[in-house]
Tab-separated table of C-alpha atoms in Angstrom:
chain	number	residue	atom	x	y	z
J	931	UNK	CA	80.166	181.564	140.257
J	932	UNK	CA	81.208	178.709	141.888
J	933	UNK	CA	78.974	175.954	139.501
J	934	UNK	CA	80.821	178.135	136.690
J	935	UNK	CA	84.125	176.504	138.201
J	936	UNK	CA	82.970	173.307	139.007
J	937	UNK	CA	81.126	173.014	135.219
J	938	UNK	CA	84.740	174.430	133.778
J	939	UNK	CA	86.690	171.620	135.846
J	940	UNK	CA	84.378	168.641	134.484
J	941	UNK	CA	85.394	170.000	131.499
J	942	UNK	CA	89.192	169.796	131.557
J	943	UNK	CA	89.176	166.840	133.549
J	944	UNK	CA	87.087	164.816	130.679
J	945	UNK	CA	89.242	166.541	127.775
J	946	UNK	CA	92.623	164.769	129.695
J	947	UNK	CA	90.880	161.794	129.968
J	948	UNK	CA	90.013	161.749	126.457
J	949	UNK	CA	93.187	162.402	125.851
J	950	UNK	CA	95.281	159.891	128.306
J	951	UNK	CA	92.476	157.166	126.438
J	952	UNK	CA	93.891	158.386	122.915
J	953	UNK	CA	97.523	157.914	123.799
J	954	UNK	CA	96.874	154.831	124.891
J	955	UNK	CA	95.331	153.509	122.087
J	956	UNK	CA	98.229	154.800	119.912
J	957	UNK	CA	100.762	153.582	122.066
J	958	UNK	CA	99.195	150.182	121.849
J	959	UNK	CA	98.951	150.087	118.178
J	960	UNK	CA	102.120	151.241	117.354
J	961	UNK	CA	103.466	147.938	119.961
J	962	UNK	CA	101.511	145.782	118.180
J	963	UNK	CA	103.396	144.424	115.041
J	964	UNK	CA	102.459	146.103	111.840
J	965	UNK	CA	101.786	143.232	109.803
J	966	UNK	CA	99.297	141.835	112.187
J	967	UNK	CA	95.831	141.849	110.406
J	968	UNK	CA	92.688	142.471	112.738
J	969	UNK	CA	90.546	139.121	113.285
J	970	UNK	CA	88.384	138.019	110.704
J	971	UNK	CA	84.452	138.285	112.643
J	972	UNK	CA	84.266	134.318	110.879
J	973	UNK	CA	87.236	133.202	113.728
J	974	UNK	CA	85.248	134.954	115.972
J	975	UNK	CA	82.007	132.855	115.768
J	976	UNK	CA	84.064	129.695	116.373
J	977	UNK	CA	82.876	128.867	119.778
J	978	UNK	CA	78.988	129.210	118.223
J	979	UNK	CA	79.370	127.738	114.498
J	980	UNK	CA	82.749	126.002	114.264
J	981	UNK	CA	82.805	121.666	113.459
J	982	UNK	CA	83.654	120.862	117.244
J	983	UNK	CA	80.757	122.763	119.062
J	984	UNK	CA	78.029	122.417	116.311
J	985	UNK	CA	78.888	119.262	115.128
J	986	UNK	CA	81.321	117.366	117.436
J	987	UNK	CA	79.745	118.283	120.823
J	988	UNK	CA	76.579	118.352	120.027
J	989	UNK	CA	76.242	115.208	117.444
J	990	UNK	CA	78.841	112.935	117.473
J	991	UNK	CA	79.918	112.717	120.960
J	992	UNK	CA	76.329	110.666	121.433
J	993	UNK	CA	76.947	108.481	118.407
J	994	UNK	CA	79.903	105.870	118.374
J	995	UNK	CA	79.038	105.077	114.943
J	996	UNK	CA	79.289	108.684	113.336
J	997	UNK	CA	81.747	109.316	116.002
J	998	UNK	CA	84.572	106.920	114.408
J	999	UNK	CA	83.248	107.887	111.078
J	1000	UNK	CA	84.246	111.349	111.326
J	1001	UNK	CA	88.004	110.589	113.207
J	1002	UNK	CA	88.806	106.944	112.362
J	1003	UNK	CA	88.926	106.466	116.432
J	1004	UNK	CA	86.282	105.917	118.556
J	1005	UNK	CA	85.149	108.662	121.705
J	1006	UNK	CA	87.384	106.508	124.024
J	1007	UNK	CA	90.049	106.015	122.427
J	1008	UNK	CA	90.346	109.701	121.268
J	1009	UNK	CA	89.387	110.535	125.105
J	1010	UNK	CA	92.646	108.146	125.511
J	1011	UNK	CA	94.939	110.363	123.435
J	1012	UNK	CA	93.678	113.755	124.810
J	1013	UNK	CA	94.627	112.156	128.142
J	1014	UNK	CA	98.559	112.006	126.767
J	1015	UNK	CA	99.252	115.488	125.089
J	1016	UNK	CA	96.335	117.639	126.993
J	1017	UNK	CA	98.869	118.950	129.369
J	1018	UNK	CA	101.191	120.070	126.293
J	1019	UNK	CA	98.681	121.426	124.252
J	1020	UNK	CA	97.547	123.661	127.212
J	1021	UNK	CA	98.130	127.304	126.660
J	1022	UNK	CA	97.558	130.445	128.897
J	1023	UNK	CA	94.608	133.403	128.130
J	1024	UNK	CA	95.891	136.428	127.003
J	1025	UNK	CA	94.791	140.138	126.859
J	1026	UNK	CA	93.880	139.755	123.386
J	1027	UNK	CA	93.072	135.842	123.165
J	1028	UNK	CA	90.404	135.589	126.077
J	1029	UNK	CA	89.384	132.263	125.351
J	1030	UNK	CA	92.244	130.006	123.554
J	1031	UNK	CA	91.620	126.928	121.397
J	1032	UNK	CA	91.181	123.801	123.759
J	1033	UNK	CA	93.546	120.653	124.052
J	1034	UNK	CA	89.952	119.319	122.752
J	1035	UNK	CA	90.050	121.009	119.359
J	1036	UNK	CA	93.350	120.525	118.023
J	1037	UNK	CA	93.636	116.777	118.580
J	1038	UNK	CA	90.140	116.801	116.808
J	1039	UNK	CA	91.048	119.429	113.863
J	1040	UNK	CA	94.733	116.894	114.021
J	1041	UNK	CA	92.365	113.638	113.638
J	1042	UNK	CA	90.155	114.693	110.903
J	1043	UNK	CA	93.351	116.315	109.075
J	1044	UNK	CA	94.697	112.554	109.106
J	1045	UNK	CA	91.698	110.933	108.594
J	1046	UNK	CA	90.816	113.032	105.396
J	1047	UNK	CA	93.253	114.716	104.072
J	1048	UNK	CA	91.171	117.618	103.441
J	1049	UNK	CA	93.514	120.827	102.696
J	1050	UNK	CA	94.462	123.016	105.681
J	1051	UNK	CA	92.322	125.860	103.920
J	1052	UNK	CA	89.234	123.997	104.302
J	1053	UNK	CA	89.892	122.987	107.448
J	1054	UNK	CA	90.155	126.203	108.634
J	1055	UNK	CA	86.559	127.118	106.926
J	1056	UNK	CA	85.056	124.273	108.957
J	1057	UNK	CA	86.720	125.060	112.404
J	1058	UNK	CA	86.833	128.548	112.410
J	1059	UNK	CA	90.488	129.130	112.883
J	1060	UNK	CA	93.131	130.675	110.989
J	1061	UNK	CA	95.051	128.485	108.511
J	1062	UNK	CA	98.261	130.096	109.963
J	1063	UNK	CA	97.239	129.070	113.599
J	1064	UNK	CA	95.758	125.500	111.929
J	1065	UNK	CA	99.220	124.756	110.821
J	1066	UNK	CA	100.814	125.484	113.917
J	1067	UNK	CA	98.165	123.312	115.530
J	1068	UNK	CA	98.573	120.132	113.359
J	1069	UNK	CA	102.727	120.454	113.816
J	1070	UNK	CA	102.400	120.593	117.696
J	1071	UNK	CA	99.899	118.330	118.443
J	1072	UNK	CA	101.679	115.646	115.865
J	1073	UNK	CA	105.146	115.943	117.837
J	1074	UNK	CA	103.276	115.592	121.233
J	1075	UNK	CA	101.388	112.541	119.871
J	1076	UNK	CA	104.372	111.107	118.486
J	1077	UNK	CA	106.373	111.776	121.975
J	1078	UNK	CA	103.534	109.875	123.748
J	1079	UNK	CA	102.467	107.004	121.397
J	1080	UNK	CA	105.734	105.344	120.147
J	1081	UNK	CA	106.980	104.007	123.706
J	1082	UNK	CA	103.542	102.529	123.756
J	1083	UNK	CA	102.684	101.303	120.262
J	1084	UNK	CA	106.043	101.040	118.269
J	1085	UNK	CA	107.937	99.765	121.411
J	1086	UNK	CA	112.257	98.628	121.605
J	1087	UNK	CA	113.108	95.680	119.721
J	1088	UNK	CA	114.855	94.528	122.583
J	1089	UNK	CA	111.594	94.420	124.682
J	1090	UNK	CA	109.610	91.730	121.844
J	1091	UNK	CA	109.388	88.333	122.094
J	1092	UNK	CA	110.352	86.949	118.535
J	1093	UNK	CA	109.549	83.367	118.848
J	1094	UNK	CA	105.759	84.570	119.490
J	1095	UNK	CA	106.284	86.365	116.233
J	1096	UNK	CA	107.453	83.238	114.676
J	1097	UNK	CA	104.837	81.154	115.698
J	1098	UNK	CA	102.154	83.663	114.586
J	1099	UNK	CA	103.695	83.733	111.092
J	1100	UNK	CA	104.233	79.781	111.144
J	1101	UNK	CA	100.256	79.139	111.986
J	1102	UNK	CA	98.413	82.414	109.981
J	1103	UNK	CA	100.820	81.867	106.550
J	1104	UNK	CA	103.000	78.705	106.639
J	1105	UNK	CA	106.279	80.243	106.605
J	1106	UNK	CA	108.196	79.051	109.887
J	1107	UNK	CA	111.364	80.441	112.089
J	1108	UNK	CA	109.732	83.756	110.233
J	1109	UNK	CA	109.616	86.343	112.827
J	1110	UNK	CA	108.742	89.594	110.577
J	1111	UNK	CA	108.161	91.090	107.214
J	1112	UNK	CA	109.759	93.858	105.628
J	1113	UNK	CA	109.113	96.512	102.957
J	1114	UNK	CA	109.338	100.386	101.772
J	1115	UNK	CA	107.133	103.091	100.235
J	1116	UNK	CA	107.340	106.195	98.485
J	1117	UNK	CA	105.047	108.605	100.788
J	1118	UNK	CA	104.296	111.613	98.128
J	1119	UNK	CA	104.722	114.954	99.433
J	1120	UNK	CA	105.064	118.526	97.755
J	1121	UNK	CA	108.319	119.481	96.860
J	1122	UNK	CA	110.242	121.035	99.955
J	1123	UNK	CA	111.684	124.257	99.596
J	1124	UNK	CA	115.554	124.689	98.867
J	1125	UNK	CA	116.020	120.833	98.762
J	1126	UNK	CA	116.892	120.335	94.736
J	1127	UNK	CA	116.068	116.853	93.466
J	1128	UNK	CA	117.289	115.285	97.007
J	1129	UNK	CA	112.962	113.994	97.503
J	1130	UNK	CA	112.885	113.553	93.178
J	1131	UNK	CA	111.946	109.494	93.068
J	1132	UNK	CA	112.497	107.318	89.945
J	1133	UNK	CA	108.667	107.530	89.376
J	1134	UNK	CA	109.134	111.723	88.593
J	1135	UNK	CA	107.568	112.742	91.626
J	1136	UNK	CA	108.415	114.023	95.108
J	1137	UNK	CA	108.948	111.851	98.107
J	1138	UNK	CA	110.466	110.415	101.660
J	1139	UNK	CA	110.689	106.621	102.030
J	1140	UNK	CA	108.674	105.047	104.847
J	1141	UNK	CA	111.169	101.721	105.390
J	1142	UNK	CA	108.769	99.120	108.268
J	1143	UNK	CA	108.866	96.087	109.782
J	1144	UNK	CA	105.634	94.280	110.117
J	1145	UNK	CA	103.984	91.282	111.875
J	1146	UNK	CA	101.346	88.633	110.873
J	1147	UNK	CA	98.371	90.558	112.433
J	1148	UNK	CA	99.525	93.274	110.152
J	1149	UNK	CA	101.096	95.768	113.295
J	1150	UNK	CA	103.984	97.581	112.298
J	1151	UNK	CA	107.195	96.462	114.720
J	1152	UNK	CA	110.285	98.547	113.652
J	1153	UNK	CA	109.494	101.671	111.613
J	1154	UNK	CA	111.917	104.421	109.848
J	1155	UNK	CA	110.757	106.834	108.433
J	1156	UNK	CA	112.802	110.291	106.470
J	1157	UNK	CA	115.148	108.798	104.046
J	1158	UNK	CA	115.140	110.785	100.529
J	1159	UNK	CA	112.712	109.991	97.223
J	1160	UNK	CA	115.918	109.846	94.998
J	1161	UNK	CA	117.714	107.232	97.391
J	1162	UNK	CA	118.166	103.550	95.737
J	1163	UNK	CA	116.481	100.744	98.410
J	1164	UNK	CA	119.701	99.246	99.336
J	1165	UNK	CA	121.529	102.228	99.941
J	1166	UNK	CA	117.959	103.355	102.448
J	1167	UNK	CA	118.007	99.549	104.207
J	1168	UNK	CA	121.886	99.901	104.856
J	1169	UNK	CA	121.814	103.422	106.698
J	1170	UNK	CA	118.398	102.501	108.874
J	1171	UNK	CA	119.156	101.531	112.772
J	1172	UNK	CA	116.980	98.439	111.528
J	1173	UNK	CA	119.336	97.251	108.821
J	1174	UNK	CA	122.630	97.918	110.492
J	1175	UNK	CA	121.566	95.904	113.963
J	1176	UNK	CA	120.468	93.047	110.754
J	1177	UNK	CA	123.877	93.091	109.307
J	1178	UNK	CA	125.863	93.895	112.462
J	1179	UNK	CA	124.008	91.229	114.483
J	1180	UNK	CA	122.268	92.713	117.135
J	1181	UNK	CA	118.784	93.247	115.876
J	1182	UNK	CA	117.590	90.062	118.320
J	1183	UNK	CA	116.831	87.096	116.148
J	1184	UNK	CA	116.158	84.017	118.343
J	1185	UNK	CA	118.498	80.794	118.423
J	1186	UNK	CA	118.389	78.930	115.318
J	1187	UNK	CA	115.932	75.362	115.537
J	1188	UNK	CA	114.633	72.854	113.512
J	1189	UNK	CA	111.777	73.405	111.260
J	1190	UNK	CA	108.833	71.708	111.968
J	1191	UNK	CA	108.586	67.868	111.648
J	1192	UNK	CA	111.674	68.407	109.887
J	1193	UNK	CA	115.805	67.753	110.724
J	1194	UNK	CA	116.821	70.782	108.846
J	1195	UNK	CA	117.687	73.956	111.058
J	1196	UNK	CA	117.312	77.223	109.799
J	1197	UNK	CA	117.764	80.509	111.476
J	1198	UNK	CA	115.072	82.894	112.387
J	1199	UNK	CA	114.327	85.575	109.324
J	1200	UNK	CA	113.210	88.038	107.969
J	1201	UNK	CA	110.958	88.159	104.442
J	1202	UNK	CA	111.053	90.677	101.637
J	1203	UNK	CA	110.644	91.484	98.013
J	1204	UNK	CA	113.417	91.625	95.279
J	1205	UNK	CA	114.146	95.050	96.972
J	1206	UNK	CA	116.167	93.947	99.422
J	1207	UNK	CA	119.679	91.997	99.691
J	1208	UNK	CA	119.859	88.267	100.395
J	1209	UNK	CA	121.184	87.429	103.906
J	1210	UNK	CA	120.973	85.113	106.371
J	1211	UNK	CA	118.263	86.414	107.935
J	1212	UNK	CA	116.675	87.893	104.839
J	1213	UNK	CA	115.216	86.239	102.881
J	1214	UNK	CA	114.190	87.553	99.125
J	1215	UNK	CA	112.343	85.594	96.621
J	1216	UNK	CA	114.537	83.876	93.038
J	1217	UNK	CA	114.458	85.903	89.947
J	1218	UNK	CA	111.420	85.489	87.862
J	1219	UNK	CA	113.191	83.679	85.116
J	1220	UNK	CA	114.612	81.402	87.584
J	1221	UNK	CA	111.647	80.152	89.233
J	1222	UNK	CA	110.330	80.032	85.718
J	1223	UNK	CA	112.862	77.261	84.539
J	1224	UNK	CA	112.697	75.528	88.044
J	1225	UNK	CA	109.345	74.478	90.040
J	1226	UNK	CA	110.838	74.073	93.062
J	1227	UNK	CA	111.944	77.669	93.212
J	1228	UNK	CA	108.754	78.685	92.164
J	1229	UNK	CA	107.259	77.022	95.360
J	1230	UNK	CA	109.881	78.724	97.748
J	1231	UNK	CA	108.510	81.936	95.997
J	1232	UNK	CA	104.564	81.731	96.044
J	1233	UNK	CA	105.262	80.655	100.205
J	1234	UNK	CA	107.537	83.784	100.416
J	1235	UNK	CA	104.647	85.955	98.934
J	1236	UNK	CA	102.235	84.263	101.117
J	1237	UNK	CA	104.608	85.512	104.148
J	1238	UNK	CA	105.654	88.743	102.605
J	1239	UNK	CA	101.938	90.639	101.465
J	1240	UNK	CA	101.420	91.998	105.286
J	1241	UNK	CA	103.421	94.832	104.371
J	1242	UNK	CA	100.939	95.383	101.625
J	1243	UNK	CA	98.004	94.778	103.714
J	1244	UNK	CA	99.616	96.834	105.919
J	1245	UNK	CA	100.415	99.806	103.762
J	1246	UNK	CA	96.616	99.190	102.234
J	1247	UNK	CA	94.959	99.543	105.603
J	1248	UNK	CA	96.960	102.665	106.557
J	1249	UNK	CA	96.407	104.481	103.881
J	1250	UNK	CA	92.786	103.497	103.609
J	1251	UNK	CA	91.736	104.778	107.423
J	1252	UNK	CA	94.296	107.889	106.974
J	1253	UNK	CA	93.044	109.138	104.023
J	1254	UNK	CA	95.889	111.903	104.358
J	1255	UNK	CA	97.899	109.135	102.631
J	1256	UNK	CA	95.756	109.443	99.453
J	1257	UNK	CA	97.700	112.829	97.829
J	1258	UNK	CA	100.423	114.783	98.411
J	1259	UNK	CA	101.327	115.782	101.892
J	1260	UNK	CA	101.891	119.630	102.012
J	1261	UNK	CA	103.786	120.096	105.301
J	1262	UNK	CA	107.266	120.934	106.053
J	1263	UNK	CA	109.146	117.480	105.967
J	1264	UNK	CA	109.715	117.205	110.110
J	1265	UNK	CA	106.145	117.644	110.491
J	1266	UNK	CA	105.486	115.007	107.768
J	1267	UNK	CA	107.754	112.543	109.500
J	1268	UNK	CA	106.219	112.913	113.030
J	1269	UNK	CA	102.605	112.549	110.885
J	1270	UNK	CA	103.737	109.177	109.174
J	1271	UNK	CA	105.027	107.822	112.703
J	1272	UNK	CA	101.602	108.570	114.439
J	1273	UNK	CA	99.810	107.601	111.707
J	1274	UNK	CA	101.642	103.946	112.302
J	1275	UNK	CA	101.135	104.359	115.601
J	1276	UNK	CA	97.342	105.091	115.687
J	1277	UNK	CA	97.283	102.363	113.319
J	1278	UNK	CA	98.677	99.747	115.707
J	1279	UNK	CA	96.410	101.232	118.636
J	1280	UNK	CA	93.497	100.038	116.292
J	1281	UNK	CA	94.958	96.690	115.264
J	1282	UNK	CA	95.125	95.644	119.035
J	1283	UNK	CA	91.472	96.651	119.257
J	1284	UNK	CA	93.046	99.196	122.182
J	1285	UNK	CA	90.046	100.446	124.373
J	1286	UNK	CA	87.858	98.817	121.666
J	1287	UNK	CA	83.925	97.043	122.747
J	1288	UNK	CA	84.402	94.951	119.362
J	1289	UNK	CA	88.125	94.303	119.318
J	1290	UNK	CA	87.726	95.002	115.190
J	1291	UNK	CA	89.893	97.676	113.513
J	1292	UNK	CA	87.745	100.212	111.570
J	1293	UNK	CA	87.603	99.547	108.067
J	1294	UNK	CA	84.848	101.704	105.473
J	1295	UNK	CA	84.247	98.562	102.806
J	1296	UNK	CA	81.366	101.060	101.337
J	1297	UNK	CA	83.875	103.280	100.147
J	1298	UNK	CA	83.633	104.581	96.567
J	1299	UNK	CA	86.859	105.861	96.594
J	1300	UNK	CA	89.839	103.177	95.222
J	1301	UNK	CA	92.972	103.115	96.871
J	1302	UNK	CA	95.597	104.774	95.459
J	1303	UNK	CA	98.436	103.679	92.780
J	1304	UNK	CA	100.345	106.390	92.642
J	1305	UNK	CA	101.134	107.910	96.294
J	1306	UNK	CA	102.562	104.874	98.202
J	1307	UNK	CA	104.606	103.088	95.410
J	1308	UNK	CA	107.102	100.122	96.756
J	1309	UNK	CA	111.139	100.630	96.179
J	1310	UNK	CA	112.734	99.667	93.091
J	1311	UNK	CA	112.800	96.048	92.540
J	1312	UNK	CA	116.947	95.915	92.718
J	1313	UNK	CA	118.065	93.990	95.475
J	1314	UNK	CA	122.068	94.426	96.989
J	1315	UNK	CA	124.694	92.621	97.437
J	1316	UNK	CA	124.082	88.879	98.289
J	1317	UNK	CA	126.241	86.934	100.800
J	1318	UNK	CA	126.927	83.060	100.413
J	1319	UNK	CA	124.968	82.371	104.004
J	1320	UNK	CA	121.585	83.522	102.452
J	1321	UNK	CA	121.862	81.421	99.668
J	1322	UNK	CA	122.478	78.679	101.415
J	1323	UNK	CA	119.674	79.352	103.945
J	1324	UNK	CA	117.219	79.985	100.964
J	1325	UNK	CA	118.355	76.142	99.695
J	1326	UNK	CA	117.229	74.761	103.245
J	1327	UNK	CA	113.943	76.558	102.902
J	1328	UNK	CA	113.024	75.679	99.091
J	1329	UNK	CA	114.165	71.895	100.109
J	1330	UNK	CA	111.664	72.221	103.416
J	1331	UNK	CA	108.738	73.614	101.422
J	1332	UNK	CA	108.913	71.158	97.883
J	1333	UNK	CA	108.865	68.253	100.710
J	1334	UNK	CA	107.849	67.962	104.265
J	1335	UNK	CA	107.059	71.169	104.669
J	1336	UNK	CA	104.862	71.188	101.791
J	1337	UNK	CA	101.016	72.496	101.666
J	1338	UNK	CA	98.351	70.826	99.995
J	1339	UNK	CA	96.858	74.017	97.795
J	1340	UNK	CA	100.867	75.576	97.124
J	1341	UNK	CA	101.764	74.662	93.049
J	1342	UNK	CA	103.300	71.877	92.479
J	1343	UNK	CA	107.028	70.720	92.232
């Protein structure tokens, strides 16, 4: 009688477990939100057959070769940048996340995004996470990056020593008192949501303007980065902080001097394309038909050029290692602009040769792939309005260069 009991109690006690476990279970699916879809098993084999564990960890962390192949970086410098961000990118376990993406694997899946291009769908394929998560990865770890590299590779105006600029441009392309170069490009991007024909460019596509500074090793010095695809270039060079401290006066330039083995003085400027206005410390080259019907100003012009193409190289080199640069950029336009800024960044890290064995910057000469025409186009060739100081500076220049100043292989006068 009594193991009748005790069999009938081990019965009721299991059937209000069973029942206290199915509650449960309801109660936690009807908390969790209704459009949440259960993981796919592919996300789920990430630690055992996604890129960074099969291929990163076990292949290219012993080869420096494949290593900067694969992220445009090499394993210290990309050991350097974890270093910045890791403690941002750090996130805690949860009861239904166990084991959470590493620091590690977003700046990779960030690096190869930039380096490639490929589409956030195939990325996702190769590291076995969710293209929903992947772009909440790539926005993140781009605004920590940015946050962390421009203080140390885009530093203050204030805090650069011009006349070291001047004297780079005066020995590597024959154009003294020049400090920097300047120049703007059409960055294609999809068209934003909601935003008309305010990114609509005069070459019928959609983009932001990417307005920068650059030096004679080819390092970008003053960057902005944002302004609309439908904006004309004068209108984008007056609203940056970098035009208005030009025109107001307290952008930096050094005291005017003499040019060398010359009497004329000059001030200290900067050089640009027909894009941008005349001033006194910009200079622009004559019209075509101008330097046509005049030699001398044809001279002025092909030392100008000389001067002026490391924005091109530049522009050439950054989209060539960032390969993200080579079609449209499908992000939401914040994200795009903190991409473009650590993309200028990362590209200054490797002109300095920054933790690098070779002191070269990577560059893939084998590549069968041309550069593009069509994504990073300059501004319109319309310059603005023209002040009687830069023309007379230009006059002291053109005189300096037809005589003195002259170079044995420039055309002649």
């Amino acid at each position: 009688m009594d193991s009748y009991i005790l069999n009938n109690n081990n019965i009721l006690l299991t059937l209000l477990l069973e029942e206290e476990e199915e509650e449960d279970t309801i109660i936690v699916a009807n908390s969790l939100p209704k459009n949440r879809k259960p993981i796919d098993e592919m996300f789920k084999l990430r630690e055992s057959e996604g890129y960074y564990e099969v291929l990163i960890n076990r292949h290219l962390k012993n080869n420096d070769i494949k290593f900067r192949e694969f992220f445009r970086i090499n394993y210290q410098q990309f050991d350097f940048l974890l270093s910045l961000i890791e403690n941002q990118l750090i996130l805690e376990p949860t009861n239904r996340v166990k084991k959470l993406i590493t620091p590690e694997e977003k700046l990779a899946v960030t690096l190869r995004y930039l380096a490639t291009g490929e589409s956030i769908r195939s990325l996702s394929f190769s590291f076995r996470i969710s293209h929903c998560y992947l772009s909440s990865i790539i926005k993140n770890t781009l605004a920590a990056l940015k946050i962390k590299l421009m203080p140390i590779f885009i530093p203050d105006i204030k805090n650069i020593d011009f006349k070291q600029k001047a004297a780079e441009f005066s020995y590597k392309w024959n154009f003294p008192n020049c400090i920097l170069a300047i120049d703007g490009k059409h960055i294609r991007i999809r068209s934003p949501s909601n935003t008309g024909s305010l990114f609509h460019n005069y070459k019928e596509y959609f983009s932001l303007v990417l307005l920068a500074m650059v030096d004679a090793n080819y390092k970008f010095v003053a960057v902005d980065i944002g302004s609309f695809g439908k904006e004309g270039d004068s209108g984008i060079f007056l609203k940056s902080n970098m035009g208005k401290q030009i025109l107001d006066g307290t952008f930096g330039f050094p005291e005017q001097c003499n040019l060398p083995g010359s009497d004329k003085v000059a001030p200290h400027v900067i050089v640009g394309d027909e894009a941008f206005r005349l001033h006194k410390h910009i200079m622009k080259p004559y019209t075509r038909k101008s330097a046509r019907e005049n030699p001398a100003e044809s001279v002025f012009n092909y030392r100008l050029s000389r001067a002026r193409r490391v924005t091109e190289n530049a522009f050439g080199l950054l989209s060539q290692i960032f390969r993200i640069f080579y079609q449209p950029i499908n992000l939401e336009v914040t994200t795009i602009d903190n991409l473009v800024w650590v993309a200028c960044c990362l590209h200054n890290m490797l002109r300095e040769g920054y933790m690098e064995k070779n002191k070269r910057p990577f560059f893939d000469h084998n590549t069968e792939q041309p550069p593009p025409i069509d994504n990073m186009i300059p501004l319109t060739r319309r310059g603005g309005f023209s002040n009687i100081e830069g023309f007379e500076v230009r006059e002291v220049f053109k005189t300096f260069f037809n005589n003195e100043g002259a170079l044995p292989w420039q055309p002649s006068s």
